[in-house]
Coordinates of C-alpha atoms in Angstrom, one line a residue:
M1 CA 15.1 75.3 -25.7
K2 CA 18.5 74.7 -24.1
Q3 CA 19.8 71.2 -24.2
R4 CA 20.1 69.7 -20.7
I5 CA 23.3 68.0 -19.4
L6 CA 23.3 65.9 -16.2
I7 CA 26.7 66.0 -14.5
V8 CA 27.3 63.1 -12.2
D9 CA 30.5 63.4 -10.1
D10 CA 31.2 62.9 -6.4
D11 CA 33.8 65.7 -6.5
E12 CA 31.6 68.8 -6.1
N13 CA 34.4 71.1 -7.3
I14 CA 34.9 69.2 -10.6
A15 CA 31.1 69.1 -11.1
E16 CA 30.8 72.9 -10.6
L17 CA 33.7 73.5 -12.9
I18 CA 32.1 71.3 -15.7
S19 CA 28.8 73.1 -15.1
L20 CA 30.5 76.5 -15.6
Y21 CA 32.1 75.4 -18.9
L22 CA 28.8 74.1 -20.2
T23 CA 26.7 77.0 -18.9
K24 CA 28.9 79.3 -20.9
E25 CA 28.1 77.3 -24.0
C26 CA 24.3 77.8 -23.3
F27 CA 23.6 74.4 -21.9
E28 CA 21.3 73.8 -18.9
T29 CA 23.0 71.7 -16.3
K30 CA 22.1 69.7 -13.2
M31 CA 24.7 68.3 -10.8
V32 CA 24.3 65.2 -8.6
H33 CA 27.0 63.5 -6.6
D34 CA 26.1 59.8 -6.2
G35 CA 24.7 57.0 -8.3
E36 CA 21.3 56.8 -6.7
S37 CA 20.7 60.5 -7.2
A38 CA 21.9 60.1 -10.8
L39 CA 19.2 57.5 -11.6
E40 CA 16.5 59.7 -10.0
A41 CA 17.7 62.7 -12.0
V42 CA 17.6 60.8 -15.3
A43 CA 13.8 60.5 -14.8
S44 CA 13.1 63.9 -13.3
F45 CA 15.5 66.1 -15.3
A46 CA 15.3 64.2 -18.6
P47 CA 18.8 65.1 -19.8
N48 CA 19.9 65.2 -23.4
L49 CA 23.3 63.9 -22.3
I50 CA 24.9 62.5 -19.2
L51 CA 28.4 63.2 -18.1
L52 CA 29.1 60.2 -15.8
D53 CA 32.0 59.8 -13.4
L54 CA 32.8 56.1 -12.8
M55 CA 34.0 56.3 -9.1
L56 CA 30.8 57.1 -7.3
P57 CA 29.7 56.3 -3.7
G58 CA 27.1 53.6 -3.5
I59 CA 26.1 52.7 -7.1
D60 CA 29.2 53.2 -9.3
G61 CA 29.2 54.7 -12.7
Y62 CA 29.3 51.3 -14.5
Q63 CA 26.1 50.2 -12.8
V64 CA 24.4 53.6 -13.4
C65 CA 25.2 53.2 -17.1
R66 CA 23.8 49.7 -17.1
E67 CA 20.5 50.8 -15.4
V68 CA 20.1 53.8 -17.7
R69 CA 20.6 51.6 -20.8
R70 CA 17.7 49.4 -19.8
D71 CA 15.2 52.1 -20.6
S72 CA 17.0 54.9 -22.5
D73 CA 19.4 55.6 -25.4
V74 CA 20.4 59.0 -23.9
P75 CA 24.0 59.7 -24.8
I76 CA 26.5 59.0 -22.0
I77 CA 30.1 60.2 -21.8
M78 CA 32.0 58.5 -19.0
L79 CA 34.6 60.5 -17.0
S80 CA 37.4 58.6 -15.3
A81 CA 40.9 58.9 -14.0
K82 CA 41.4 55.3 -15.3
G83 CA 43.0 55.4 -18.7
E84 CA 43.5 51.6 -19.2
V85 CA 42.1 50.1 -22.4
F86 CA 40.1 47.6 -20.4
D87 CA 38.2 50.3 -18.6
K88 CA 37.5 52.2 -21.8
V89 CA 36.2 49.1 -23.6
L90 CA 34.1 48.0 -20.6
G91 CA 32.5 51.4 -20.5
L92 CA 31.7 51.3 -24.3
E93 CA 30.4 47.7 -24.0
L94 CA 28.0 48.9 -21.2
G95 CA 26.6 51.5 -23.6
A96 CA 28.6 54.6 -23.2
D97 CA 29.0 56.8 -26.2
D98 CA 32.4 58.3 -25.3
Y99 CA 35.1 58.1 -22.6
I100 CA 37.1 61.1 -21.3
I101 CA 40.2 60.6 -19.0
K102 CA 40.7 63.0 -16.1
P103 CA 42.3 65.5 -16.0
F104 CA 40.7 66.9 -19.1
D105 CA 40.9 70.1 -21.0
S106 CA 37.8 72.2 -20.8
K107 CA 37.7 72.8 -24.6
E108 CA 38.0 69.1 -25.3
L109 CA 35.2 68.3 -22.9
V110 CA 32.9 70.9 -24.6
A111 CA 33.9 69.6 -28.0
R112 CA 33.1 66.0 -27.2
V113 CA 29.7 66.9 -25.6
K114 CA 28.8 68.8 -28.8
A115 CA 30.1 66.0 -31.1
V116 CA 28.1 63.4 -29.3
L117 CA 24.9 65.5 -29.3
R118 CA 25.3 66.2 -33.0
R119 CA 25.5 62.6 -33.9
F120 CA 22.8 61.4 -31.6
K121 CA 19.3 61.0 -33.1
D122 CA 16.3 60.9 -30.9
T123 CA 14.3 57.8 -31.9
G124 CA 11.8 58.2 -29.0
T125 CA 9.2 59.9 -31.1
A126 CA 7.1 57.7 -33.3
I127 CA 7.8 58.2 -37.0
P128 CA 5.0 57.7 -39.5
E129 CA 5.5 54.8 -41.9
P130 CA 6.8 56.2 -45.2
D131 CA 5.7 54.9 -48.6
N132 CA 8.1 52.2 -49.9
S133 CA 9.6 54.5 -52.6
T134 CA 11.4 56.6 -50.0
A135 CA 11.9 54.1 -47.2
Q136 CA 15.4 53.1 -46.4
I137 CA 15.0 49.3 -45.9
V138 CA 17.2 46.3 -46.6
E139 CA 15.8 42.8 -46.5
Y140 CA 17.5 39.4 -46.3
P141 CA 16.1 36.0 -45.2
N142 CA 15.2 36.4 -41.5
L143 CA 16.6 40.0 -41.4
T144 CA 15.0 43.3 -42.1
V145 CA 16.7 46.6 -41.3
N146 CA 14.6 49.7 -41.6
L147 CA 16.6 53.0 -41.2
T148 CA 13.6 55.1 -41.8
N149 CA 11.8 54.1 -38.6
Y150 CA 14.9 52.7 -36.8
S151 CA 13.6 49.1 -36.5
V152 CA 15.2 45.7 -37.0
L153 CA 13.3 42.4 -37.5
Y154 CA 15.3 39.2 -36.9
C155 CA 13.6 35.8 -37.4
G156 CA 10.3 37.7 -37.4
K157 CA 10.8 39.4 -34.1
P158 CA 11.8 43.0 -33.3
V159 CA 15.3 43.6 -31.9
E160 CA 16.0 46.6 -29.7
M161 CA 19.1 48.5 -30.8
P162 CA 20.6 51.9 -29.9
P163 CA 20.8 54.3 -32.9
K164 CA 24.5 53.8 -33.7
E165 CA 24.2 50.0 -33.7
L166 CA 21.3 50.1 -36.1
E167 CA 23.0 52.7 -38.4
L168 CA 26.1 50.5 -38.5
L169 CA 24.1 47.4 -39.4
Y170 CA 22.1 49.3 -42.0
F171 CA 25.3 50.7 -43.6
L172 CA 26.9 47.2 -43.9
T173 CA 23.8 45.4 -45.0
S174 CA 23.0 48.0 -47.7
Q175 CA 26.4 47.3 -49.3
P176 CA 26.8 43.5 -49.2
N177 CA 30.1 41.9 -49.6
Q178 CA 31.9 45.2 -49.6
V179 CA 34.8 45.5 -47.1
F180 CA 35.1 48.6 -44.9
T181 CA 38.0 49.5 -42.7
R182 CA 37.3 50.5 -39.1
D183 CA 38.3 54.1 -39.9
Q184 CA 35.8 54.2 -42.8
L185 CA 33.0 52.9 -40.6
L186 CA 34.0 55.3 -37.8
N187 CA 33.9 58.3 -40.2
H188 CA 30.7 57.3 -41.9
I189 CA 28.6 56.3 -38.8
W190 CA 30.1 58.6 -36.1
G191 CA 31.3 61.4 -38.3
Y192 CA 34.7 63.0 -39.1
D193 CA 34.5 65.1 -36.0
Y194 CA 34.3 62.1 -33.7
I195 CA 37.0 62.2 -31.0
G196 CA 37.6 58.5 -30.3
D197 CA 39.3 55.4 -31.7
S198 CA 38.5 52.5 -33.9
R199 CA 37.8 50.1 -30.9
T200 CA 34.4 51.8 -30.9
V201 CA 33.6 49.9 -34.1
D202 CA 34.8 46.6 -32.6
V203 CA 32.5 47.1 -29.6
H204 CA 29.5 47.8 -31.7
I205 CA 30.1 44.8 -34.0
K206 CA 30.4 42.6 -30.9
R207 CA 27.0 43.9 -29.7
L208 CA 25.4 43.3 -33.1
R209 CA 26.7 39.7 -33.1
E210 CA 25.2 39.1 -29.7
K211 CA 21.8 40.1 -31.0
I212 CA 21.9 38.8 -34.6
K213 CA 23.5 35.4 -35.3
D214 CA 25.0 34.5 -38.7
T215 CA 23.1 32.2 -41.0
D216 CA 24.0 30.1 -44.0
R217 CA 22.8 32.9 -46.2
W218 CA 24.5 35.9 -44.6
A219 CA 27.0 36.9 -41.9
L220 CA 28.7 39.8 -40.2
S221 CA 32.3 38.9 -41.2
T222 CA 35.6 40.1 -40.0
V223 CA 38.2 40.6 -42.7
W224 CA 41.4 40.2 -40.6
G225 CA 43.8 43.1 -40.8
V226 CA 41.3 45.2 -42.7
G227 CA 37.8 45.6 -41.2
Y228 CA 34.3 44.2 -41.6
K229 CA 31.8 43.3 -44.2
F230 CA 28.3 41.9 -44.5
S231 CA 28.7 38.7 -46.4
V232 CA 25.9 37.4 -48.5
H233 CA 25.9 33.8 -50.0
N234 CA 23.8 32.6 -52.8

């Protein structure tokens, strides 16, 4: 089956151009031109990825991203003429997977769409519990990270996380007290073909710290000038 791309842009010419690029690459596309229609299309079209313009009439792209992230981990690539670091970071903090500045090259757009789809893992389907010999699980006091069924328990309660947050947490917790640079984390979690920058790692660490607080036994630690580690104390 063709993968479905929802294109949300109030400029119909740009939307049609993007649709043409992606149709040539054998994607199925749907175009909408405002935020309200975008939210309706997420439910009816069930896209595999959303290309989301920020400057939309009515509900803007930031709010659309916020609403989508309440119920779905579908990959979102934001499109914007705004190239400021603040705008990029805000988009990533709201849950976007990538950010493309207009005007963009058609080949770069297609490459980013393919890269995001490659690294996205659908966790919406229930995965049978494996036997413990093959399960990828790390456990600490008040924290269990299970990569096999993409679940996290913190203080005995489940914590909802998008796939990349969970993969980052698992990678760090599975190698305690080892320091990783941002580039190492970017390459391992997002892949060598990821077209982005190391601020992506900082944003995901920030989200993890909002959901999981350090204890006297372990902590998500910043190693200034280098990167991050999962510190474990005896």
